mmCIF file of N, CA, C and O in Angstrom:
data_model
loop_
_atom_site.group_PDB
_atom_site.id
_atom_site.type_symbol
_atom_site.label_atom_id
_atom_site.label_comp_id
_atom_site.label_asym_id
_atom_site.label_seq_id
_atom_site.Cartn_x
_atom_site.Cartn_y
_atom_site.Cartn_z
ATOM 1 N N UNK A 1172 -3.467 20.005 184.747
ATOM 2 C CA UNK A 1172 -2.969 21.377 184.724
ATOM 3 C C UNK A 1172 -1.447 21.386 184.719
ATOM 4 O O UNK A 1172 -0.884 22.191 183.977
ATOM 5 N N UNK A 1173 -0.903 20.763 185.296
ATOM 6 C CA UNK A 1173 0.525 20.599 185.684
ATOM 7 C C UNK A 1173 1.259 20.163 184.127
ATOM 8 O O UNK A 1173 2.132 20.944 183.748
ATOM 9 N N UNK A 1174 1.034 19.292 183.465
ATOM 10 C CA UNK A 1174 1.220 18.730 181.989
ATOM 11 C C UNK A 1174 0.670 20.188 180.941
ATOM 12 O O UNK A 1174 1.463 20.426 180.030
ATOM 13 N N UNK A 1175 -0.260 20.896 180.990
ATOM 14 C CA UNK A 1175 -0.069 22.035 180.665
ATOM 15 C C UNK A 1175 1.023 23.141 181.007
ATOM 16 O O UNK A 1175 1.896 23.493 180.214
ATOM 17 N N UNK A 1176 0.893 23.537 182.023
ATOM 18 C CA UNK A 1176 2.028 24.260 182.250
ATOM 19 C C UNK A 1176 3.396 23.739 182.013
ATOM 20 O O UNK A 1176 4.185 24.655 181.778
ATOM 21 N N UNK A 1177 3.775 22.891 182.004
ATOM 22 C CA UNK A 1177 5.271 22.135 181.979
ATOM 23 C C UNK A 1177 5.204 22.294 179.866
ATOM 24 O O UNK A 1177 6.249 22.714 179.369
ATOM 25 N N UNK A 1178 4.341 22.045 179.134
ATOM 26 C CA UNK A 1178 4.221 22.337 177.779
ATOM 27 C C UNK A 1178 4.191 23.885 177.759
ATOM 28 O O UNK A 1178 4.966 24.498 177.024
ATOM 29 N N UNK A 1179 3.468 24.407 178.411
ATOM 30 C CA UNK A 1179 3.775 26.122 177.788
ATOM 31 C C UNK A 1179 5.081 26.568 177.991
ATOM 32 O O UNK A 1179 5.742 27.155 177.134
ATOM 33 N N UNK A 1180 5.574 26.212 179.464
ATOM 34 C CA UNK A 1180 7.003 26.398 179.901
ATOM 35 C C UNK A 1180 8.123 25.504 178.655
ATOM 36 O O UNK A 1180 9.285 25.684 178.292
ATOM 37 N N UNK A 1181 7.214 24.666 178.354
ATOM 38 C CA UNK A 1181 8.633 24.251 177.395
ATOM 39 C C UNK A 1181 8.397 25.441 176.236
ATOM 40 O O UNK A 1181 9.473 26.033 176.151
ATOM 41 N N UNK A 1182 7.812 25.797 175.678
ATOM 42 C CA UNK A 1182 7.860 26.140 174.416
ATOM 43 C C UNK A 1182 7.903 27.644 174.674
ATOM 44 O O UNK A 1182 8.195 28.372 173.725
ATOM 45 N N UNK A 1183 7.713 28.030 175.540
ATOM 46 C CA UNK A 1183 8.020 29.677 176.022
ATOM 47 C C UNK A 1183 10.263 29.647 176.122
ATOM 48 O O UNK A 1183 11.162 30.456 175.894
ATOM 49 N N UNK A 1184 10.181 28.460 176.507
ATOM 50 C CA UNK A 1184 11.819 28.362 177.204
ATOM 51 C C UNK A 1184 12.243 28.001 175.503
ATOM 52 O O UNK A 1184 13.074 28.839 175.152
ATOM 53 N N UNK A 1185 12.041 27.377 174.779
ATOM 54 C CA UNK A 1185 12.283 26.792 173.008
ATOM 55 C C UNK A 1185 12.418 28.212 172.456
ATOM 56 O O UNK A 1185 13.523 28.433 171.961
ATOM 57 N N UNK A 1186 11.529 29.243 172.427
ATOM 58 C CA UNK A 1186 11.375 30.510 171.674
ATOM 59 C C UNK A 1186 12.479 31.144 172.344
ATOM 60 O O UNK A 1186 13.290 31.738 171.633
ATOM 61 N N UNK A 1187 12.649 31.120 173.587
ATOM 62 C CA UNK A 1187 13.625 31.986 174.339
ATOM 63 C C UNK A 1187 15.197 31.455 173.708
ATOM 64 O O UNK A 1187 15.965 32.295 173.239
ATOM 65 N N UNK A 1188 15.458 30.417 173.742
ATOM 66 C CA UNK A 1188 16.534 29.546 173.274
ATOM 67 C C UNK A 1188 16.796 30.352 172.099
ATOM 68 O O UNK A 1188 17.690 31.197 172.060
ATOM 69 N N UNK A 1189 15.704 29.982 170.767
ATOM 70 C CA UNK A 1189 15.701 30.537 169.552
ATOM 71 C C UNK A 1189 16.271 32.285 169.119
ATOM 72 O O UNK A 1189 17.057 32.860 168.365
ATOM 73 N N UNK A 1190 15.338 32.546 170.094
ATOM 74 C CA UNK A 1190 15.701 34.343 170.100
ATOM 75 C C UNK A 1190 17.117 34.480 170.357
ATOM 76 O O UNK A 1190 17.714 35.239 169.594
ATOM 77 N N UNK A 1191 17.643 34.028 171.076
ATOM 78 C CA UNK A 1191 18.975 34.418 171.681
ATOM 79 C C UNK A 1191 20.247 33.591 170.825
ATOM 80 O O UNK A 1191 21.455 33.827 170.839
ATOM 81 N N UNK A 1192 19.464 32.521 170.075
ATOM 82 C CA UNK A 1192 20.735 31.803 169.475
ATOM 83 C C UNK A 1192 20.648 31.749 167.873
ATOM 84 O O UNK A 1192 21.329 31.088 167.089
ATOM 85 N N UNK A 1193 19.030 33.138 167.497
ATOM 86 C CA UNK A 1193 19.145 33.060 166.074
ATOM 87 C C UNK A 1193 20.521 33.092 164.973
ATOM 88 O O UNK A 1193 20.753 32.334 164.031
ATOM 89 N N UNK A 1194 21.200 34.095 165.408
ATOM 90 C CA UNK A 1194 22.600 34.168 164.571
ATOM 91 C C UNK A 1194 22.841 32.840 163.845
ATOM 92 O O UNK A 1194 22.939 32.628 162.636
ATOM 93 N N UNK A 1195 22.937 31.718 165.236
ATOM 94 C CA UNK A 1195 23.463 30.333 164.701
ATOM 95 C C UNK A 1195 22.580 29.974 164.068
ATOM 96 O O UNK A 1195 22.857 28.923 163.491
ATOM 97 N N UNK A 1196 21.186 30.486 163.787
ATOM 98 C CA UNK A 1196 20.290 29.214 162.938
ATOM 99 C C UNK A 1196 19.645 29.833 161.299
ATOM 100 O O UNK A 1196 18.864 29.257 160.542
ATOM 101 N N UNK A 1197 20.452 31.481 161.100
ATOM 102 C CA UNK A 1197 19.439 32.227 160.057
ATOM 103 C C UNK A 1197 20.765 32.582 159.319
ATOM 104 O O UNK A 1197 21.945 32.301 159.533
ATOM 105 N N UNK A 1198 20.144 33.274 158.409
ATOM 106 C CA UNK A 1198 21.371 33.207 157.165
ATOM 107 C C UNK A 1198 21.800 34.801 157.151
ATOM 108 O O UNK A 1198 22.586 35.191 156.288
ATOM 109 N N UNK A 1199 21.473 35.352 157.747
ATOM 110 C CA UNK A 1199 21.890 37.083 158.317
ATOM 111 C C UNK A 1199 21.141 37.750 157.257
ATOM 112 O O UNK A 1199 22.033 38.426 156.745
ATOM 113 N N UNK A 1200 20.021 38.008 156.563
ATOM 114 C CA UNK A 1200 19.320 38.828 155.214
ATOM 115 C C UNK A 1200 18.616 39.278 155.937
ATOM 116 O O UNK A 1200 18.389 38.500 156.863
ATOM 117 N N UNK A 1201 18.010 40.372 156.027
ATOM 118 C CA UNK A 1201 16.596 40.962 156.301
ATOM 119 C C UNK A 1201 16.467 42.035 155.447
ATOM 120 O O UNK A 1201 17.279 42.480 154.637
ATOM 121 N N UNK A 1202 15.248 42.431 155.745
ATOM 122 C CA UNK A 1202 14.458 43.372 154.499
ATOM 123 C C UNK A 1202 13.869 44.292 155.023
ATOM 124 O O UNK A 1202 13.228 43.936 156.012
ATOM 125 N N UNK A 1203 13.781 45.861 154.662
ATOM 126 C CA UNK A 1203 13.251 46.429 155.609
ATOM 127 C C UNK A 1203 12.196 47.341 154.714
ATOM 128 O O UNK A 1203 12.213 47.372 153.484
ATOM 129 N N UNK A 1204 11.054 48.253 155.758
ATOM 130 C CA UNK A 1204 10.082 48.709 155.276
ATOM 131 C C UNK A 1204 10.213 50.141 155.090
ATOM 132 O O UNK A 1204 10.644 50.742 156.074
ATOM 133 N N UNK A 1205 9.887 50.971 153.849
ATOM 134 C CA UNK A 1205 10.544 52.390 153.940
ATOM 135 C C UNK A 1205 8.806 52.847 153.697
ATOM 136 O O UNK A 1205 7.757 52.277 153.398
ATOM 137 N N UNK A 1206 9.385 54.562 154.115
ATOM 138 C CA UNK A 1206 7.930 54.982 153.544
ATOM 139 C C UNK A 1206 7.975 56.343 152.997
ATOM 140 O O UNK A 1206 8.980 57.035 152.831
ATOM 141 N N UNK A 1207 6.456 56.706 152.675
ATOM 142 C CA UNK A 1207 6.565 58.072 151.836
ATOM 143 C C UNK A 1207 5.697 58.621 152.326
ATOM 144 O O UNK A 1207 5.296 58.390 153.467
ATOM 145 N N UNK A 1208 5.112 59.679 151.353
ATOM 146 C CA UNK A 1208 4.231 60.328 151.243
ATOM 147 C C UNK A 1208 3.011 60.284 150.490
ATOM 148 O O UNK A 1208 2.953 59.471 149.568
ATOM 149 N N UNK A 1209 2.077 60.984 150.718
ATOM 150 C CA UNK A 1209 1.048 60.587 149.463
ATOM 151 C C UNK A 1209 1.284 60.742 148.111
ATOM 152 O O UNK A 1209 0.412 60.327 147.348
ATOM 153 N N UNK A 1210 2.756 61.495 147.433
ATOM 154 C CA UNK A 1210 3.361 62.200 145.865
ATOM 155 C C UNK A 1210 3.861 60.681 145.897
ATOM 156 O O UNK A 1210 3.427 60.013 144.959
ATOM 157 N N UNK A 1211 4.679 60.020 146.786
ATOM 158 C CA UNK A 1211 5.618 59.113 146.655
ATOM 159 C C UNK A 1211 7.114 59.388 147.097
ATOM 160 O O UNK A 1211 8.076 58.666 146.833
ATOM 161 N N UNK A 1212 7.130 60.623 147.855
ATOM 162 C CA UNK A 1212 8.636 61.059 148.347
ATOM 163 C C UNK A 1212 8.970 60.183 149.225
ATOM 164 O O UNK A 1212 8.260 59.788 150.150
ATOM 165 N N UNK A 1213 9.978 59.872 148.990
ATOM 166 C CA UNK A 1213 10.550 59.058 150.380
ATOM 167 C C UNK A 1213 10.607 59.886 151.659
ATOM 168 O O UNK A 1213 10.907 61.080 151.659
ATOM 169 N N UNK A 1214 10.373 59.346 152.496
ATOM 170 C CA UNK A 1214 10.531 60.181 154.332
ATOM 171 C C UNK A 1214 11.536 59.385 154.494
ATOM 172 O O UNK A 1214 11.559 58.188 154.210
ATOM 173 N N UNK A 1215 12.712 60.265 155.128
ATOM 174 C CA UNK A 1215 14.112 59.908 155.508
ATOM 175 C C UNK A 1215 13.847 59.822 157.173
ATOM 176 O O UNK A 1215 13.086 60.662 157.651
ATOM 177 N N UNK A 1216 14.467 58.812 158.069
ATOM 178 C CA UNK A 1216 14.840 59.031 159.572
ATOM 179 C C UNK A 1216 15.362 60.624 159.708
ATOM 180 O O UNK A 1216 15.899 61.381 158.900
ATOM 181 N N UNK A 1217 14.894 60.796 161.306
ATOM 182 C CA UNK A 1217 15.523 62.321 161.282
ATOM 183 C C UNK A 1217 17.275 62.014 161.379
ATOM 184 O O UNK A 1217 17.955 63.036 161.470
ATOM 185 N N UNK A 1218 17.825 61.039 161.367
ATOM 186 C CA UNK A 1218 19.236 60.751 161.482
ATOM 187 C C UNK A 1218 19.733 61.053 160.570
ATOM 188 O O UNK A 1218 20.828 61.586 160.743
ATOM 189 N N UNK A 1219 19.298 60.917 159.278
ATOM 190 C CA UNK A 1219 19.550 61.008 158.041
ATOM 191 C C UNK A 1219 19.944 62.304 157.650
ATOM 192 O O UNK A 1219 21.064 62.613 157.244
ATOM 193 N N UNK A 1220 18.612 63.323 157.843
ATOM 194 C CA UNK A 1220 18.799 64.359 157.536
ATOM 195 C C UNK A 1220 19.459 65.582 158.574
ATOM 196 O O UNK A 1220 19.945 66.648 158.195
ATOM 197 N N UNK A 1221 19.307 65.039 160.157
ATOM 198 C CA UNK A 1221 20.091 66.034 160.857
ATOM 199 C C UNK A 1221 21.229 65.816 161.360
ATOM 200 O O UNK A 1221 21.809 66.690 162.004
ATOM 201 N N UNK A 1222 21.943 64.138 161.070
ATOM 202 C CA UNK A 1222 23.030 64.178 161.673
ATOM 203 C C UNK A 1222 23.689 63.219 160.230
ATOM 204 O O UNK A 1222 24.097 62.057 160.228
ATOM 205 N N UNK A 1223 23.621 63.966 159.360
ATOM 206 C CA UNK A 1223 23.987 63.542 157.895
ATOM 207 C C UNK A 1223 24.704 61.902 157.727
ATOM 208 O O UNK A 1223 25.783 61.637 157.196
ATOM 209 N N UNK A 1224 24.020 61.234 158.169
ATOM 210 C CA UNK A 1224 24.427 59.721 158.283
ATOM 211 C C UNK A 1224 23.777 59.064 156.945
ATOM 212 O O UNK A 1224 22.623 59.283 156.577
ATOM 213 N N UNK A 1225 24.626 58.295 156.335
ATOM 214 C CA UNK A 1225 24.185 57.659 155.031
ATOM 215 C C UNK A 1225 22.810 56.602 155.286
ATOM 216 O O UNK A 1225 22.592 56.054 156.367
ATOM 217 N N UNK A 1226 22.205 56.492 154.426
ATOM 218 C CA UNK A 1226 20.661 55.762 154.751
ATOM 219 C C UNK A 1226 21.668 54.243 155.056
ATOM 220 O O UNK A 1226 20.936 53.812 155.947
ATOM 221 N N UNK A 1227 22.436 53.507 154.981
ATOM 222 C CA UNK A 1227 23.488 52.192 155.314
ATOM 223 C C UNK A 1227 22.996 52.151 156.508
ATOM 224 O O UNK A 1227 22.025 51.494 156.883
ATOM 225 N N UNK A 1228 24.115 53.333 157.533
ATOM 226 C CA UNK A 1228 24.343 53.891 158.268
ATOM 227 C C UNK A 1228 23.123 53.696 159.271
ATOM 228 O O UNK A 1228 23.151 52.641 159.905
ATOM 229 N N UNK A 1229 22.084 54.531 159.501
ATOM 230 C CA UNK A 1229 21.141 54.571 159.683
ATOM 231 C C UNK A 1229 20.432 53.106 159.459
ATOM 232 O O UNK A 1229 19.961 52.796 160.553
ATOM 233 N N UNK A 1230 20.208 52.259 158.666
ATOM 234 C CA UNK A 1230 19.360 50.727 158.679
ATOM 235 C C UNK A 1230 20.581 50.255 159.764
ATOM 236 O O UNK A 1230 20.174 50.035 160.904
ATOM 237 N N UNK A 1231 21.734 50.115 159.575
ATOM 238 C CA UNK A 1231 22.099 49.650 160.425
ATOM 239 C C UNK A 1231 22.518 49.625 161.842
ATOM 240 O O UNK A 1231 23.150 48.748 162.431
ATOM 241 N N UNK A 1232 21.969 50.941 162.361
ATOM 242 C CA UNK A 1232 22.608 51.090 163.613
ATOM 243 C C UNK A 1232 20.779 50.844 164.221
ATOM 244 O O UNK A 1232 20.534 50.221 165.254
ATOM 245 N N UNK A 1233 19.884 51.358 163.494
ATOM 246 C CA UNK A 1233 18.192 50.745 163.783
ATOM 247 C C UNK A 1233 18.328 49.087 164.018
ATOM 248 O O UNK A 1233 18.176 48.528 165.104
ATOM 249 N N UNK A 1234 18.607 48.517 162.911
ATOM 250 C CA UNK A 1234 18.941 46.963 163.055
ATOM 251 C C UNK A 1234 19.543 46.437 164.486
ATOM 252 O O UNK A 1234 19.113 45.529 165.198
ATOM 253 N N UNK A 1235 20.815 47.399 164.708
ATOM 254 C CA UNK A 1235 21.708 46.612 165.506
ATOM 255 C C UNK A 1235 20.580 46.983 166.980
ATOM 256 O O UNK A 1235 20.384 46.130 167.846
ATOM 257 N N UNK A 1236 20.162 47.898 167.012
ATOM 258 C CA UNK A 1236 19.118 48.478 168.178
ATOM 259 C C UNK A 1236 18.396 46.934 168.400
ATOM 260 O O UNK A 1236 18.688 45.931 169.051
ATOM 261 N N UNK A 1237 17.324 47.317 167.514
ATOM 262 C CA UNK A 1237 15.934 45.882 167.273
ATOM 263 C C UNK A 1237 16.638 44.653 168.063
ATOM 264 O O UNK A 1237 16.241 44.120 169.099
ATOM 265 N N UNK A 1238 17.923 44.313 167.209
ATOM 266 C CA UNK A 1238 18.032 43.008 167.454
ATOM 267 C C UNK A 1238 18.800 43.189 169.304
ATOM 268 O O UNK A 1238 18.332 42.930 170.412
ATOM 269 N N UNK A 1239 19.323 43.407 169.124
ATOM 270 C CA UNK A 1239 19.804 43.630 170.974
ATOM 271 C C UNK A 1239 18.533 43.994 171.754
ATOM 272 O O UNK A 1239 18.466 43.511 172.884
ATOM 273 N N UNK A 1240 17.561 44.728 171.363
ATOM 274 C CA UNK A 1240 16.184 44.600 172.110
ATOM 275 C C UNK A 1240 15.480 43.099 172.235
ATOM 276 O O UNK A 1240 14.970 42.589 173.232
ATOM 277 N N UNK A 1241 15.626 42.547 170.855
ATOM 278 C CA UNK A 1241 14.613 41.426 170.387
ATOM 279 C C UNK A 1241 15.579 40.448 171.448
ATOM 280 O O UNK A 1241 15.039 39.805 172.347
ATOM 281 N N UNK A 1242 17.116 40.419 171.219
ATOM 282 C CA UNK A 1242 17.726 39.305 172.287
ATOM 283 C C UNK A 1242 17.764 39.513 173.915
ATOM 284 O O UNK A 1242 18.346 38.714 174.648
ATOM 285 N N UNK A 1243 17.260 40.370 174.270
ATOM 286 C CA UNK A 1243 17.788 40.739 175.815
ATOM 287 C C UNK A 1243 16.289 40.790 175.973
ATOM 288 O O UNK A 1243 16.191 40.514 177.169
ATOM 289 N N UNK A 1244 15.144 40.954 175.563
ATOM 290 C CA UNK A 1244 13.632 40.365 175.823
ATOM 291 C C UNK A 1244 13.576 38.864 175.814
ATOM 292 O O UNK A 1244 12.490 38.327 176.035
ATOM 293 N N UNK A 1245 14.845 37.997 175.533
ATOM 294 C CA UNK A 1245 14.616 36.987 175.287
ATOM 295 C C UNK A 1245 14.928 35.875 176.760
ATOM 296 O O UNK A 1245 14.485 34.765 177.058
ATOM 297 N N UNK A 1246 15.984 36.899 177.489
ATOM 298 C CA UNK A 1246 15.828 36.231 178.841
ATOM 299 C C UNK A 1246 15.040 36.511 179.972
ATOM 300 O O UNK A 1246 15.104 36.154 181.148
ATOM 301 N N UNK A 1247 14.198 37.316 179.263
ATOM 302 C CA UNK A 1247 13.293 37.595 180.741
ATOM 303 C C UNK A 1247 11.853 35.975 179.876
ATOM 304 O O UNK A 1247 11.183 35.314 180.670
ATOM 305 N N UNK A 1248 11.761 35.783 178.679
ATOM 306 C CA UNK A 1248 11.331 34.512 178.609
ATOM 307 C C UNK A 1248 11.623 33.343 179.061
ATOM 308 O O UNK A 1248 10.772 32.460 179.166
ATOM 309 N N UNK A 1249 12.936 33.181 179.404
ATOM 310 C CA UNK A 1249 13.625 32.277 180.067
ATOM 311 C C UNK A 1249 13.117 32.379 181.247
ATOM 312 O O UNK A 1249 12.541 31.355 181.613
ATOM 313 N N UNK A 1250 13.118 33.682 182.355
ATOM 314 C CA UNK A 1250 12.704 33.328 183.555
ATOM 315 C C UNK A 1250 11.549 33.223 183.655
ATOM 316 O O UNK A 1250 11.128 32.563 184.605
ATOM 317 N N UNK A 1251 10.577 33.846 182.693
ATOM 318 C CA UNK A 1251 9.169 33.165 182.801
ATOM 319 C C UNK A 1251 9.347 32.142 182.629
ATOM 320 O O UNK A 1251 9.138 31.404 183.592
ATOM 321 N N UNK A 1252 9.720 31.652 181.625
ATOM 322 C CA UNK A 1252 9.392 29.395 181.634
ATOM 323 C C UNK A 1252 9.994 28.797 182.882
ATOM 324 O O UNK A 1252 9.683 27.781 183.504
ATOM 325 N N UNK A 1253 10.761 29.525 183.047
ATOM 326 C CA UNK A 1253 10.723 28.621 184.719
ATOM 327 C C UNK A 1253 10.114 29.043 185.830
ATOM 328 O O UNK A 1253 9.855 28.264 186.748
ATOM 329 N N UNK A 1254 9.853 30.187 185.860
ATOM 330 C CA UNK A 1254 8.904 30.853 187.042
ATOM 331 C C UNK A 1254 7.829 30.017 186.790
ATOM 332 O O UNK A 1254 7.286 29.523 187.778
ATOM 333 N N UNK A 1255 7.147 29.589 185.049
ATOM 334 C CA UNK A 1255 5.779 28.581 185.216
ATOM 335 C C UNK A 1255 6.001 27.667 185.853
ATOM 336 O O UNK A 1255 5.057 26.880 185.788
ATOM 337 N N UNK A 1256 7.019 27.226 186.654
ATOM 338 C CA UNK A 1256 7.495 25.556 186.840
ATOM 339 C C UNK A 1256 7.177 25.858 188.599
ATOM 340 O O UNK A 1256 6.560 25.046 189.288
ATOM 341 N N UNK A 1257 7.614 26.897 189.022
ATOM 342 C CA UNK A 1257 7.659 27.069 190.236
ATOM 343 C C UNK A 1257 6.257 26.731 191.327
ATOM 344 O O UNK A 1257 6.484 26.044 192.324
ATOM 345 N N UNK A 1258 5.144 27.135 191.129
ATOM 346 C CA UNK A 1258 4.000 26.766 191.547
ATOM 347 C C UNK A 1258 3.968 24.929 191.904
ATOM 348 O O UNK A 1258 3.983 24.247 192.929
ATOM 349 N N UNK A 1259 3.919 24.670 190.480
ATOM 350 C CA UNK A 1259 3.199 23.011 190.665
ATOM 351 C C UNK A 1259 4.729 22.141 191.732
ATOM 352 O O UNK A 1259 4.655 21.155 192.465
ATOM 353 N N UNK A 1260 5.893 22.963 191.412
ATOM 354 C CA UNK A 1260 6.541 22.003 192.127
ATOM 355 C C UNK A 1260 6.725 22.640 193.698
ATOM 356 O O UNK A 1260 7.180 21.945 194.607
ATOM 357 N N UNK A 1261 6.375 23.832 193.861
ATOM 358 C CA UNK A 1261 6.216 23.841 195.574
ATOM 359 C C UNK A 1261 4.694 22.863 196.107
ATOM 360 O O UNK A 1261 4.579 22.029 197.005
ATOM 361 N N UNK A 1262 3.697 23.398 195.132
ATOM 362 C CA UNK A 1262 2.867 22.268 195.694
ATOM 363 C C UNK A 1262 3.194 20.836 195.830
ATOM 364 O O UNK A 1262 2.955 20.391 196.953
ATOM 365 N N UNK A 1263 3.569 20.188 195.167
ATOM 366 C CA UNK A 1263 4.622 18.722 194.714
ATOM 367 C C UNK A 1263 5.024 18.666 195.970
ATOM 368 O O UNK A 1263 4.508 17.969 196.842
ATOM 369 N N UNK A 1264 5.941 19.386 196.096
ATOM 370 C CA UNK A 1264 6.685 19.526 197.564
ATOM 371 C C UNK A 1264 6.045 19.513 199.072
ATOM 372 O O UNK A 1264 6.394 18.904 200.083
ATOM 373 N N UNK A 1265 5.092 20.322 198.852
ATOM 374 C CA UNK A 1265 3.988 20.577 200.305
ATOM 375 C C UNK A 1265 3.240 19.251 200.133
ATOM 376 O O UNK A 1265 3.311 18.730 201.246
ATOM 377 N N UNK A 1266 2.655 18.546 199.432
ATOM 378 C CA UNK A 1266 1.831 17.509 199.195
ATOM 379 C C UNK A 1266 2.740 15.941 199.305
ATOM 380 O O UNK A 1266 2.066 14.978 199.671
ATOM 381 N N UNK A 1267 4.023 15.729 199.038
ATOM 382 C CA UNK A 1267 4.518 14.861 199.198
ATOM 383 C C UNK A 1267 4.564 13.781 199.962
ATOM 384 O O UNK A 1267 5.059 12.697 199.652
ATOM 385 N N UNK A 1268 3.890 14.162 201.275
ATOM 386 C CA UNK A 1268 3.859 13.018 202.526
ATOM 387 C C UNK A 1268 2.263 12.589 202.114
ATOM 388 O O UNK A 1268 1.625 11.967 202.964
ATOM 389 N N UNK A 1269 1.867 12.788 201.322
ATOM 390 C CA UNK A 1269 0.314 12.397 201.467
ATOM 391 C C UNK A 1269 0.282 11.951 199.923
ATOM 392 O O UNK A 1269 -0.823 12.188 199.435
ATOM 393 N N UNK A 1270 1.182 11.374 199.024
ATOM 394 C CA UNK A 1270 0.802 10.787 197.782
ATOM 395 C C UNK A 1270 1.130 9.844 197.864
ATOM 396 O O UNK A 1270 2.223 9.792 198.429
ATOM 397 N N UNK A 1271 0.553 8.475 197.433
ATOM 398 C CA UNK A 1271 0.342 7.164 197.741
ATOM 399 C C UNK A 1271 1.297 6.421 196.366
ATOM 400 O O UNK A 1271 0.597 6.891 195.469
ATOM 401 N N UNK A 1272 2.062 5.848 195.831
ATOM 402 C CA UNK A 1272 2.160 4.985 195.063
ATOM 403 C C UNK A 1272 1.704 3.584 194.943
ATOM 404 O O UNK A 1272 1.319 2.912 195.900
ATOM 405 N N UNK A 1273 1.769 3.167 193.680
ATOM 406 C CA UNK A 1273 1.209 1.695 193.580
ATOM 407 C C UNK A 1273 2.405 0.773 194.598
ATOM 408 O O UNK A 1273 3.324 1.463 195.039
ATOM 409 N N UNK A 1274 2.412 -0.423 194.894
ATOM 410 C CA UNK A 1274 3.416 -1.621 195.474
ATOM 411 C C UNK A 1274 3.992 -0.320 196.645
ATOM 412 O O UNK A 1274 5.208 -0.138 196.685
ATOM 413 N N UNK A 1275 3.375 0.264 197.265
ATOM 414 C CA UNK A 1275 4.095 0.627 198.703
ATOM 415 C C UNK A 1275 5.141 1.442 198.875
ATOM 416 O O UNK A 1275 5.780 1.710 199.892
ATOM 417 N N UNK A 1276 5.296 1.983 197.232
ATOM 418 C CA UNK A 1276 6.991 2.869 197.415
ATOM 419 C C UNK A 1276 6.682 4.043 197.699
ATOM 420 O O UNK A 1276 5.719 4.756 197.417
ATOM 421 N N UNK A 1277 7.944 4.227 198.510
ATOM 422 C CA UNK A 1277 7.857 5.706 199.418
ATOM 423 C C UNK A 1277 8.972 6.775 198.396
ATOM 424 O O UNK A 1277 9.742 6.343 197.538
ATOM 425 N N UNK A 1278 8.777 8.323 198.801
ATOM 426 C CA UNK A 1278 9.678 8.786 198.288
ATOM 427 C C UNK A 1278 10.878 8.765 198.347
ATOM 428 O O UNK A 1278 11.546 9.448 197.571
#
């Protein structure tokens, strides 16, 4: 169990890393999804149409939102991968006077 958890904690703590340090690893492009109606009209954000902001304008201040959401969700992954760590090593700890090694070595 312990070799499990220490693997989920790594790769929960790897994604967390990733999220927060994409800038350095992606080429800055994204693509985004628009929509309509059943004719085919485009549906504008209400930003668009009530606070006359250019459709730019609007993808990008949505964008800059997402991604400051997507990075600041990314350290509460961090304290989960180590909160997984916390369990097996207080037990580790409480159990220590009672684990035996091979040739007699003590902690």
């Amino acid at each position: 169990i312990v070799f499990i958890i220490i693997n989920v904690s790594r790769l929960e703590f790897m994604n967390a890393v990733v999220r927060i340090w994409w800038r350095h690893l992606s080429r800055d492009v994204f693509s985004y999804l628009g929509s309509c109606d059943t004719e085919g009209n485009r549906i504008f954000p209400k930003e668009l149409v009530e606070e006359n902001m250019t459709f730019k304008q609007v993808i990008e201040k949505e964008l800059a939102s997402a991604l400051r959401r997507w990075e600041l969700a990314s350290y509460g992954y961090i304290v989960y991968a180590v909160a997984l760590n916390i369990p097996w090593i207080v037990l580790l700890f409480l159990i220590r006077d009672q684990l035996i090694f091979p040739g007699g070595a003590e902690i």
